[in-house]
Short mmCIF file of C-alpha atoms in Angstrom, two decimals:
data_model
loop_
_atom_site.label_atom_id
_atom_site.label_comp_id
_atom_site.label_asym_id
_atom_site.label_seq_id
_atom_site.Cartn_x
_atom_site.Cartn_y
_atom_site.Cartn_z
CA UNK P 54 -11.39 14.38 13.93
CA UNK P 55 -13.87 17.49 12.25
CA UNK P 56 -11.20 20.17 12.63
CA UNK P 57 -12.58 23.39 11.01
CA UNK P 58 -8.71 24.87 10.03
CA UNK P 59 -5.49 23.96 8.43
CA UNK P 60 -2.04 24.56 9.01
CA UNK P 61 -0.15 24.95 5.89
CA UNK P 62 0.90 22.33 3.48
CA UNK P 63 2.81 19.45 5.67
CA UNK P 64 5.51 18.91 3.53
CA UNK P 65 7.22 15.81 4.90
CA UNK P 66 3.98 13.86 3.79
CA UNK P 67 4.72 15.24 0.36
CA UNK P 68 8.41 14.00 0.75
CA UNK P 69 7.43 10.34 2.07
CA UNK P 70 4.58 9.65 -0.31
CA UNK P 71 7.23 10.55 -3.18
CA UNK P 72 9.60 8.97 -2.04
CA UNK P 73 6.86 5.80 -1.38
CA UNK P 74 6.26 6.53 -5.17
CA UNK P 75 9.50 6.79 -6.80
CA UNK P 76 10.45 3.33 -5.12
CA UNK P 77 7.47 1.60 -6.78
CA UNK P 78 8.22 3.32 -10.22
CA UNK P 79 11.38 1.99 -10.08
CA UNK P 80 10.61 -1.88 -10.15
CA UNK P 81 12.82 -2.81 -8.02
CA UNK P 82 15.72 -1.05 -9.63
CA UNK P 83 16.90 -4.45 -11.51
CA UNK P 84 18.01 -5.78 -8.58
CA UNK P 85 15.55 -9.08 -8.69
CA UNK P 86 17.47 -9.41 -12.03
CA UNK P 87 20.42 -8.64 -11.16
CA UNK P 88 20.40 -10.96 -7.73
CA UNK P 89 19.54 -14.06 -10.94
CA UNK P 90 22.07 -12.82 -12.85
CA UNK P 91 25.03 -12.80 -10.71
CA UNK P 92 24.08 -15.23 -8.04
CA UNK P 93 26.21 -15.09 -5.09
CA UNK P 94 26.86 -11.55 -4.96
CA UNK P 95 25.62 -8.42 -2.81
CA UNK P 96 22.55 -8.15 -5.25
CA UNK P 97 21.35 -11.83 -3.98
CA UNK P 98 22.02 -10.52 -0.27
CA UNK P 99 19.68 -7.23 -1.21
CA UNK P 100 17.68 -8.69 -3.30
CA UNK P 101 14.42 -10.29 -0.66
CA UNK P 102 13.88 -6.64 0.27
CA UNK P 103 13.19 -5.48 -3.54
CA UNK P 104 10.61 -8.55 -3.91
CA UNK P 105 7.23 -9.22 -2.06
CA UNK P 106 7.38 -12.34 0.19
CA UNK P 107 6.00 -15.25 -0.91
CA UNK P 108 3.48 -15.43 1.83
CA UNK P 109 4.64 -14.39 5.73
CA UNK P 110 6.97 -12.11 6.82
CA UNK P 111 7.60 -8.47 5.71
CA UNK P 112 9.69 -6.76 2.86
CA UNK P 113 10.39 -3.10 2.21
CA UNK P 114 8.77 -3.57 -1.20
CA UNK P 115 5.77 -5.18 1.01
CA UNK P 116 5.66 -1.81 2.34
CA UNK P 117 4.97 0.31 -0.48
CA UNK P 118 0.91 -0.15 -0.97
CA UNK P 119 0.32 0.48 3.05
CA UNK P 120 2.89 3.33 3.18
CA UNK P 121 0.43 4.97 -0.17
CA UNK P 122 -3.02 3.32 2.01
CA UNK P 123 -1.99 5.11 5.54
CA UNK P 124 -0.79 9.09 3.67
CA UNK P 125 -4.42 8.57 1.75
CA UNK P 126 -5.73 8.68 5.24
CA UNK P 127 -3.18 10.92 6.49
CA UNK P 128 -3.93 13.66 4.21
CA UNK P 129 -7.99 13.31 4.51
CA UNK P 130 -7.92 15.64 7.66
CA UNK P 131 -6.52 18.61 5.73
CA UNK P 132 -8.32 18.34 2.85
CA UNK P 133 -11.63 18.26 4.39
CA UNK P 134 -10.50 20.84 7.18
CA UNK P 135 -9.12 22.98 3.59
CA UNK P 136 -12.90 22.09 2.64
CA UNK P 137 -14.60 23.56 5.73
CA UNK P 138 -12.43 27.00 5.11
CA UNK P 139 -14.27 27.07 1.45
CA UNK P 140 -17.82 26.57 2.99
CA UNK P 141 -18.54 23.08 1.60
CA UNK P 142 -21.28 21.38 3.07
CA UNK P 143 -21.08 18.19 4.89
CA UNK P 144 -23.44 16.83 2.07
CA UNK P 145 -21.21 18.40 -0.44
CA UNK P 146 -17.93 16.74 0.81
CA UNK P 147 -19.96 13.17 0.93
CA UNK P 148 -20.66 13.20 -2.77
CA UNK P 149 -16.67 14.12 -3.40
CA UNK P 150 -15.60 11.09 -1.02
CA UNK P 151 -18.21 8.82 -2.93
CA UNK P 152 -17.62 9.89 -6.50
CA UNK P 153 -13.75 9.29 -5.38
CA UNK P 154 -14.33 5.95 -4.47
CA UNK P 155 -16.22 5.02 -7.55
CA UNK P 156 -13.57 6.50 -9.86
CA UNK P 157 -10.59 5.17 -7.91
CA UNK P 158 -12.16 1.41 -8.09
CA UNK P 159 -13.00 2.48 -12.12
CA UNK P 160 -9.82 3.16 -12.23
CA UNK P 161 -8.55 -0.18 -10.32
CA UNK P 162 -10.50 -1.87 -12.76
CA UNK P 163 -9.49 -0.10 -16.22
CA UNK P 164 -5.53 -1.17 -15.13
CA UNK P 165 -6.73 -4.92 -14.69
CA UNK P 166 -8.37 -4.66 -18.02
CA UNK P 167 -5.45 -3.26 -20.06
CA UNK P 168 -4.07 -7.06 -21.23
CA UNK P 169 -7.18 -8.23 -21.35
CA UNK P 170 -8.87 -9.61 -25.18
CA UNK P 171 -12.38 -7.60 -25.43
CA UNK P 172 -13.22 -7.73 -22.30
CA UNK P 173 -13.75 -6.46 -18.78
CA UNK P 174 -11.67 -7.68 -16.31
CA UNK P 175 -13.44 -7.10 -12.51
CA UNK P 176 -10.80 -7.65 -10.41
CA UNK P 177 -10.36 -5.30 -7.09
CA UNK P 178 -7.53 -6.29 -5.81
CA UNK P 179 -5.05 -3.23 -6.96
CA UNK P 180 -4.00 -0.16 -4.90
CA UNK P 181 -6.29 2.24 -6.57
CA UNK P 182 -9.33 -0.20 -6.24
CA UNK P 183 -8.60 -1.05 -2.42
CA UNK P 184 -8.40 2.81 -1.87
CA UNK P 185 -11.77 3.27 -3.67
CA UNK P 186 -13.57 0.72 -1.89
CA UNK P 187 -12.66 2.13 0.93
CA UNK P 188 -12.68 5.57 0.98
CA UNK P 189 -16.01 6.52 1.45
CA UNK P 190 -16.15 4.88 5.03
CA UNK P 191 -12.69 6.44 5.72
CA UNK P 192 -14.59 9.76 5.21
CA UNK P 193 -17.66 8.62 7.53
CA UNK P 194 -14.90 7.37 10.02
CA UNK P 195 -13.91 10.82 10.27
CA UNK P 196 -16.38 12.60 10.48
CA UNK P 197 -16.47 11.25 14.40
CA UNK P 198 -14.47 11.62 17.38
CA UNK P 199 -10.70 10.65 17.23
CA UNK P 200 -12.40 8.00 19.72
CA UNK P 201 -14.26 6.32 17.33
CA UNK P 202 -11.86 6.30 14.96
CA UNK P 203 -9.68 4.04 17.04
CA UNK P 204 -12.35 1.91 18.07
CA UNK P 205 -13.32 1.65 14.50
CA UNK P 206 -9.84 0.68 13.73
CA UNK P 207 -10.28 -1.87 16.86
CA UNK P 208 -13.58 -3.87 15.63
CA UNK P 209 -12.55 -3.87 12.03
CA UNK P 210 -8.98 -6.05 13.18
CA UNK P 211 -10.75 -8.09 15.62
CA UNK P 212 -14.05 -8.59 13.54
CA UNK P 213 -11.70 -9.29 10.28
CA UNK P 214 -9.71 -12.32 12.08
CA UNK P 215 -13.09 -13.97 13.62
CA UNK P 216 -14.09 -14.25 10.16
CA UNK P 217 -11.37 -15.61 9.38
CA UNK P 218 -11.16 -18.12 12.27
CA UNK P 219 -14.74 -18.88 11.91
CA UNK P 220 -14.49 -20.33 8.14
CA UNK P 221 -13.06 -24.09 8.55
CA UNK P 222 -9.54 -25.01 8.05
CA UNK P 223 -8.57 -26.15 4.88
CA UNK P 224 -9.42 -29.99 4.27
CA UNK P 225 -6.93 -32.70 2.81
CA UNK P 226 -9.06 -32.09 -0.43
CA UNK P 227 -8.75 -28.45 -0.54
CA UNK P 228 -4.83 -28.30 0.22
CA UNK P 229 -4.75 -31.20 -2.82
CA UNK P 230 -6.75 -28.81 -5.41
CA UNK P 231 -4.13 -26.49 -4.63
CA UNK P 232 -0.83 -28.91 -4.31
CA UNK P 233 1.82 -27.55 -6.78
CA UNK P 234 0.14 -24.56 -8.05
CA UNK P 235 3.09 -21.80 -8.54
CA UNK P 236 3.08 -19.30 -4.85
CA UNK P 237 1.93 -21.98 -2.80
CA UNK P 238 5.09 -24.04 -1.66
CA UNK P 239 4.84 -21.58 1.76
CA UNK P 240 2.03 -20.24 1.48
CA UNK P 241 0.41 -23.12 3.41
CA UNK P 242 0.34 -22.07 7.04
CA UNK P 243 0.09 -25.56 9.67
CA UNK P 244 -2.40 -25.76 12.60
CA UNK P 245 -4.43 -22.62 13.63
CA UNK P 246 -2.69 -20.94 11.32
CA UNK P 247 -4.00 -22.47 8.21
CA UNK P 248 -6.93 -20.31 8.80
CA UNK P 249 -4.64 -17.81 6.79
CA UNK P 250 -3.62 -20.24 4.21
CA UNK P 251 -3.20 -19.44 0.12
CA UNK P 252 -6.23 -20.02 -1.70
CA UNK P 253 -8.36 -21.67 1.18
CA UNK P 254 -8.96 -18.35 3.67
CA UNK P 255 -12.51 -16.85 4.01
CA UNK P 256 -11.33 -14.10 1.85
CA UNK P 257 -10.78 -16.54 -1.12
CA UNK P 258 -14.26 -18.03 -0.52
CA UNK P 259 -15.94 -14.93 -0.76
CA UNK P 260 -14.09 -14.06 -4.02
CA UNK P 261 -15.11 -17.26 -5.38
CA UNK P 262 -18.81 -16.37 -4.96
CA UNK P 263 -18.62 -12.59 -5.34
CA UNK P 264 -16.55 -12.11 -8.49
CA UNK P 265 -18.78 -15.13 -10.50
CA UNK P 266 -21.83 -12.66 -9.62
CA UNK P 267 -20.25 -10.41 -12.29
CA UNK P 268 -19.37 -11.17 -15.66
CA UNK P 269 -16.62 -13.32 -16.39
CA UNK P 270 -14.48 -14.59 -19.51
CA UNK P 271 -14.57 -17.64 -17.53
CA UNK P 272 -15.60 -18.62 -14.04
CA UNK P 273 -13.40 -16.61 -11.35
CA UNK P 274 -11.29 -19.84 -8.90
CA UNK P 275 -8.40 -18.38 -7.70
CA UNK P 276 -6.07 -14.82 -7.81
CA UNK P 277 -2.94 -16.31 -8.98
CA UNK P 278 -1.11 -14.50 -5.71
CA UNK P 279 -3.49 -15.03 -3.38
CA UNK P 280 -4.86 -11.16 -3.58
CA UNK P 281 -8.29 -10.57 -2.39
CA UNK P 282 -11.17 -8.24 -2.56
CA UNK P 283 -12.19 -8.18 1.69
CA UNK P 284 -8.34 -7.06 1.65
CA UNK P 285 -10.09 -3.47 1.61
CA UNK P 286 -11.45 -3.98 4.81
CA UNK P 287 -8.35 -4.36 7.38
CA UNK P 288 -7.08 -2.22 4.77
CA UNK P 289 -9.17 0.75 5.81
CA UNK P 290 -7.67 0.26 9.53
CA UNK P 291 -4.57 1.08 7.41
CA UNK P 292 -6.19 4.68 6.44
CA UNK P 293 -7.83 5.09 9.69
CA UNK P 294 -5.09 5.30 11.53
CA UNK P 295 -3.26 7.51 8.78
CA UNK P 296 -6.59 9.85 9.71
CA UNK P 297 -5.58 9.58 13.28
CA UNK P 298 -1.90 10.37 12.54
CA UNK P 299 -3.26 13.63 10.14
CA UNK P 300 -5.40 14.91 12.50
CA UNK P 301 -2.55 14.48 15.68
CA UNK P 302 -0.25 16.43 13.46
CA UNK P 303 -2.40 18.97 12.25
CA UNK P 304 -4.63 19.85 15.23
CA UNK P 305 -1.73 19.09 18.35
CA UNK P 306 -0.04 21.81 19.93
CA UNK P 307 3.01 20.00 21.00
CA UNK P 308 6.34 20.68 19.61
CA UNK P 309 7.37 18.93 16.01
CA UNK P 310 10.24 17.10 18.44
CA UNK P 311 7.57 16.15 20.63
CA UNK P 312 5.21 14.83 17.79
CA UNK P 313 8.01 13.27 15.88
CA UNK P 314 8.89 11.33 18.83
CA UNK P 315 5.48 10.53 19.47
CA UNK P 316 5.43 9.26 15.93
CA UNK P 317 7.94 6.85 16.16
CA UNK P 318 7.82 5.65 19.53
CA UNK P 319 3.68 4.43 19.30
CA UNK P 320 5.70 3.08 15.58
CA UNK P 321 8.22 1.09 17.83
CA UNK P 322 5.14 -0.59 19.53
CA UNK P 323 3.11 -1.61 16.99
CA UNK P 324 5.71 -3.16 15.29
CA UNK P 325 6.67 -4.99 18.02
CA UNK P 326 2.91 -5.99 18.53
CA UNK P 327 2.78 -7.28 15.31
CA UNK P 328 6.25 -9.18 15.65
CA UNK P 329 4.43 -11.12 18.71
CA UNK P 330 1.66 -11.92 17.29
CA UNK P 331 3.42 -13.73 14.16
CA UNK P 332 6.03 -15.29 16.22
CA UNK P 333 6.59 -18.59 14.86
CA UNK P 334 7.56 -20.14 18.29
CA UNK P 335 5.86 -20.18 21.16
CA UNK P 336 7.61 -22.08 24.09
CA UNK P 337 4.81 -22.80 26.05
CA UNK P 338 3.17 -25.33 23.08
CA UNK P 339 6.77 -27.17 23.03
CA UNK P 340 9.21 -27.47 19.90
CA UNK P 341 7.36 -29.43 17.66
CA UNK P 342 5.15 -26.78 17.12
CA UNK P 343 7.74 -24.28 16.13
CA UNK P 344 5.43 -23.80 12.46
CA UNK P 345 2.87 -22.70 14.19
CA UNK P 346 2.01 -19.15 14.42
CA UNK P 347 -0.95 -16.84 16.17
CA UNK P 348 -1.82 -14.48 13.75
CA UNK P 349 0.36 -14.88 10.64
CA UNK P 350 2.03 -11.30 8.68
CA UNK P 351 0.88 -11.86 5.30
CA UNK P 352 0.09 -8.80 3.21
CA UNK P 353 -1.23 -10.63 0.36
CA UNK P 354 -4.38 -11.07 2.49
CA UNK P 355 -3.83 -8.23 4.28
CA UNK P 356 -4.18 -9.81 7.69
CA UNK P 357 -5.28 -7.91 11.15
CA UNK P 358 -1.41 -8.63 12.41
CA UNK P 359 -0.14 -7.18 8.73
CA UNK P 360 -1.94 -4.20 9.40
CA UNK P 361 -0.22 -3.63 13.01
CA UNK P 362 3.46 -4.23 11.54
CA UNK P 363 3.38 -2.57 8.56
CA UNK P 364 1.36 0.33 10.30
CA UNK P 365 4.19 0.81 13.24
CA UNK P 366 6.95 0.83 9.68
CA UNK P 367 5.31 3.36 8.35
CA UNK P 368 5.32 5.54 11.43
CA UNK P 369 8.81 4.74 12.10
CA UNK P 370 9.19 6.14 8.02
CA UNK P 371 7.50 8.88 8.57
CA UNK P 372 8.98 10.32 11.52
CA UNK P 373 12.25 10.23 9.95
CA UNK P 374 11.05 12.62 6.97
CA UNK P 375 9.18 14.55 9.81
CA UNK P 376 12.55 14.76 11.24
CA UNK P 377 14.27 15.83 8.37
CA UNK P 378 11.81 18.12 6.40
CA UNK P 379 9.93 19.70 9.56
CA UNK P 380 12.46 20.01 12.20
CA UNK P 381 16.05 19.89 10.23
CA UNK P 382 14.44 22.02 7.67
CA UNK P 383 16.19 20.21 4.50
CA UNK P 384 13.53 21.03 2.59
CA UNK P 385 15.60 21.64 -0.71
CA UNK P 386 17.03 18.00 -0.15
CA UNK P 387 13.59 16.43 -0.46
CA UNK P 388 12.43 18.44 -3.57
CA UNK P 389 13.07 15.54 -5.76
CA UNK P 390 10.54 13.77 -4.01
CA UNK P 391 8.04 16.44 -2.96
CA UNK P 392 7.77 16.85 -7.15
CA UNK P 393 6.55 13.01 -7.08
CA UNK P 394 4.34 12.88 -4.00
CA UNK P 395 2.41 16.00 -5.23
CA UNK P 396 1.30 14.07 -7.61
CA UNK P 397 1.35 10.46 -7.15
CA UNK P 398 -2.02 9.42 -8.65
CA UNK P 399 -0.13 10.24 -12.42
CA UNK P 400 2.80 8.65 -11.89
CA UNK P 401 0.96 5.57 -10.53
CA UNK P 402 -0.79 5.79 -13.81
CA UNK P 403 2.08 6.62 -16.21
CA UNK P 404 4.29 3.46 -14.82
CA UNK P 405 1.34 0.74 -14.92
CA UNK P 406 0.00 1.70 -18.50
CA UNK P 407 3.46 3.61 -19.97
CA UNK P 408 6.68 2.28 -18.90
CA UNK P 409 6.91 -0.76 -21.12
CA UNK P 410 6.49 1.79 -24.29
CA UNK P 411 8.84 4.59 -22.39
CA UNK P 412 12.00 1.76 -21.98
CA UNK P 413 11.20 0.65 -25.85
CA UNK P 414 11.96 4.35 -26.41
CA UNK P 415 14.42 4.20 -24.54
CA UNK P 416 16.23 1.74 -26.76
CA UNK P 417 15.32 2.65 -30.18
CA UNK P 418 16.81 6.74 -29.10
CA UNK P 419 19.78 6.15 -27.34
CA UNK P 420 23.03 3.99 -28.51
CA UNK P 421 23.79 0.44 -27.45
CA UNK P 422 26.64 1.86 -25.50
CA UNK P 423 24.14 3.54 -23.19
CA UNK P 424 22.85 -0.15 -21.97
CA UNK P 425 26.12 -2.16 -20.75
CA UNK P 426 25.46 -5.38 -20.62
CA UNK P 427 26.08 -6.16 -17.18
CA UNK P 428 24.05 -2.71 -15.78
CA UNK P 429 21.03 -3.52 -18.20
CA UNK P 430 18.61 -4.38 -15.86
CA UNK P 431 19.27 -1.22 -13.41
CA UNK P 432 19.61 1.07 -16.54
CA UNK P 433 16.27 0.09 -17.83
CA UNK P 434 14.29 0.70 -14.39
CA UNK P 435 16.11 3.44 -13.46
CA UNK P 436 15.89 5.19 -17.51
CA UNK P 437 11.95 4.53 -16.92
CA UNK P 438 12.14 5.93 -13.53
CA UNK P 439 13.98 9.40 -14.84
CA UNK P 440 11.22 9.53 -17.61
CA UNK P 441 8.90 9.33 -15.42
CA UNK P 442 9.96 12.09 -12.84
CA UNK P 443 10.79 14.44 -15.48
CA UNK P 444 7.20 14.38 -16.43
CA UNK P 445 6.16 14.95 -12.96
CA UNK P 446 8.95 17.98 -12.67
CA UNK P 447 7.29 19.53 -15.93
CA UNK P 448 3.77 19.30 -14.29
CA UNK P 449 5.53 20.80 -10.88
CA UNK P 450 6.54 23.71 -12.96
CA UNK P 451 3.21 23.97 -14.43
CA UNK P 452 1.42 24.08 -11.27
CA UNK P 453 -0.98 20.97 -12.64
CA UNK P 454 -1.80 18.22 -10.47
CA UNK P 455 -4.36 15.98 -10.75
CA UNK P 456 -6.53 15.51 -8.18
CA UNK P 457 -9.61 13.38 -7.86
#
């Protein structure tokens, strides 16, 4: 995992983090609105893979922030090998990994400010603040062996679910504080599973105790969907094993088929890892347990059986753009999205603090005719979504990315 050259620039990761990107810049395309709209229809039948879940289970928009989480790790092998080349110290690359992570979580914390009334908002539960808190142990992590890495990746998942076993199930008086609070009509897992429950988890108890250490407008209870802070933890298994995946690509000397089967098939297995572990029956406890579950999927809390699942749809994802851009060669096909994924940190930015002002624009310029009636919703999102890659196109041309 301390590789001292590069290969050049791996394209595909470009391609997928754009593409990762472009689908969360979208919001969903309209089709949450459109599925309300026109109940009934094919948008209703698409529509629970353009939402997140409510608690368990796994959506494709549940995949966007772990697709962004693993490339982050992904692309930390070449940039420090691209380091190494340039004769930067190990000392030197340190301070660039830790002044990263303090202005990523800056950052995290700036966007949960921006509705806030004259004053600061510390919240950590947003992409850029879970990559921040992370990031400087992603770049100890790999530092080491490839070995350690995985172990690392290992003891985090185990160590993560006995703290959450270890903190006590929720109590009839806990799951009544909570009864009929919006998000938690499933979100209250039975038996061992209600170690993993909304609102209750170890997670949640550390938030309530950690975020009232810093000031508050008023005293910090609950994240309205469950969210948490310690979700940086099993979310740096996340990176980790994007580090692993980097490094496999960048320092193997098997064939791109060979690595892009690799790819999918160790994808193949972790999802079906994580599939067992959150299998809601289990025949040897009898039917009336079918509720119960071992390890619950939840990405709202980021759990140890989350970070399996997602991790092995990611790979799977991957290895098709590997496929495409590295061994088909369509690499004018993926352009679009290469001009996104080159610089994903702006248009993260530009959508969570610009879009509502770019679709007002949107309507004040154009005619009426331009926004149908029926098509409104998926004209809006996608007008936003143009905007927004055009911008990125421009900075493409001018050879400006931003890079922290």
């Amino acid at each position: 995992m301390n590789p001292t050259t590069t290969n050049q620039r791996l394209l595909s990761l470009d391609a997928f983090r754009g593409f990762i990107m472009l689908l969360m810049a979208s919001s969903g395309f309209g089709i949450v609105q459109m599925a309300s709209a026109h109940p009934g229809t094919l948008w209703e039948f698409i529509k629970p893979q353009f939402a997140h879940q409510d608690w368990q289970g796994c959506s494709l928009w549940d995949l966007i922030q772990p697709s962004f989480m693993f490339m982050v790790g992904m692309a930390v092998p070449f940039s420090y090998a691209k380091r190494r080349e340039h004769g930067q110290s190990y000392i030197g690359m340190a301070w660039h990994a830790l002044s990263r992570s303090i202005l990523l979580v800056a950052l995290g914390v700036m966007l949960a400010t921006r509705s806030a009334d004259k004053h600061t908002v510390f919240a950590f539960t947003n992409v850029l603040a879970q990559i921040g808190l992370g990031y400087f142990f992603l770049f100890l992590f790999t530092r080491m062996g490839w070995e350690y890495v995985l172990s690392a990746i290992i003891l985090i998942l185990a160590g993560y679910t006995w703290f959450f076993v270890n903190h006590p199930l929720p109590s009839a008086q806990d799951l009544a504080a909570i009864s009929g609070m919006k998000g938690t009509e499933r979100a209250v897992l039975q038996g061992f599973a209600g170690h993993w429950s909304i609102h209750t988890n170890a997670a949640a108890a550390f938030d309530r105790w950690f975020l009232n250490l810093l000031p508050q407008a008023q005293p910090f209870q609950y994240n309205a969907g469950g969210y948490q802070t310690l979700n940086f933890i099993p979310a740096l298994a996340t990176m980790l094993g994007g580090a692993l995946t980097g490094s496999f690509l960048m320092r193997s000397t098997k064939s791109d088929k060979s690595k892009c089967a690799t790819l999918f098939i160790i994808g193949i297995l972790l999802l079906v890892l994580g599939t067992v572990l959150d299998v809601r029956v289990l025949p040897f406890v009898g039917p009336q347990l079918d509720q119960y579950t071992l390890l619950p999927v939840v990405k709202r809390i980021w759990t140890p059986s989350w970070a399996v699942l997602s991790g092995g749809w990611v790979l799977i994802l991957l290895s098709i753009f590997y496929l495409v851009v590295e061994i088909l060669g369509m690499r004018r096909l993926v352009f679009p999205l290469v001009v996104v994924g080159m610089n994903s940190i702006i248009i993260y930015l530009l959508h969570s603090l610009c879009a509502g002002w770019i679709l007002e624009n949107l309507h004040k310029h154009l005619p009426e005719t331009a926004f149908p009636a029926y098509w409104a919703p998926v004209i809006d999102r996608c007008g936003v979504l143009f905007v927004l890659w055009l911008i990125c196109w421009w900075l493409y041309k001018q050879k400006a990315f931003l890079k922290l």
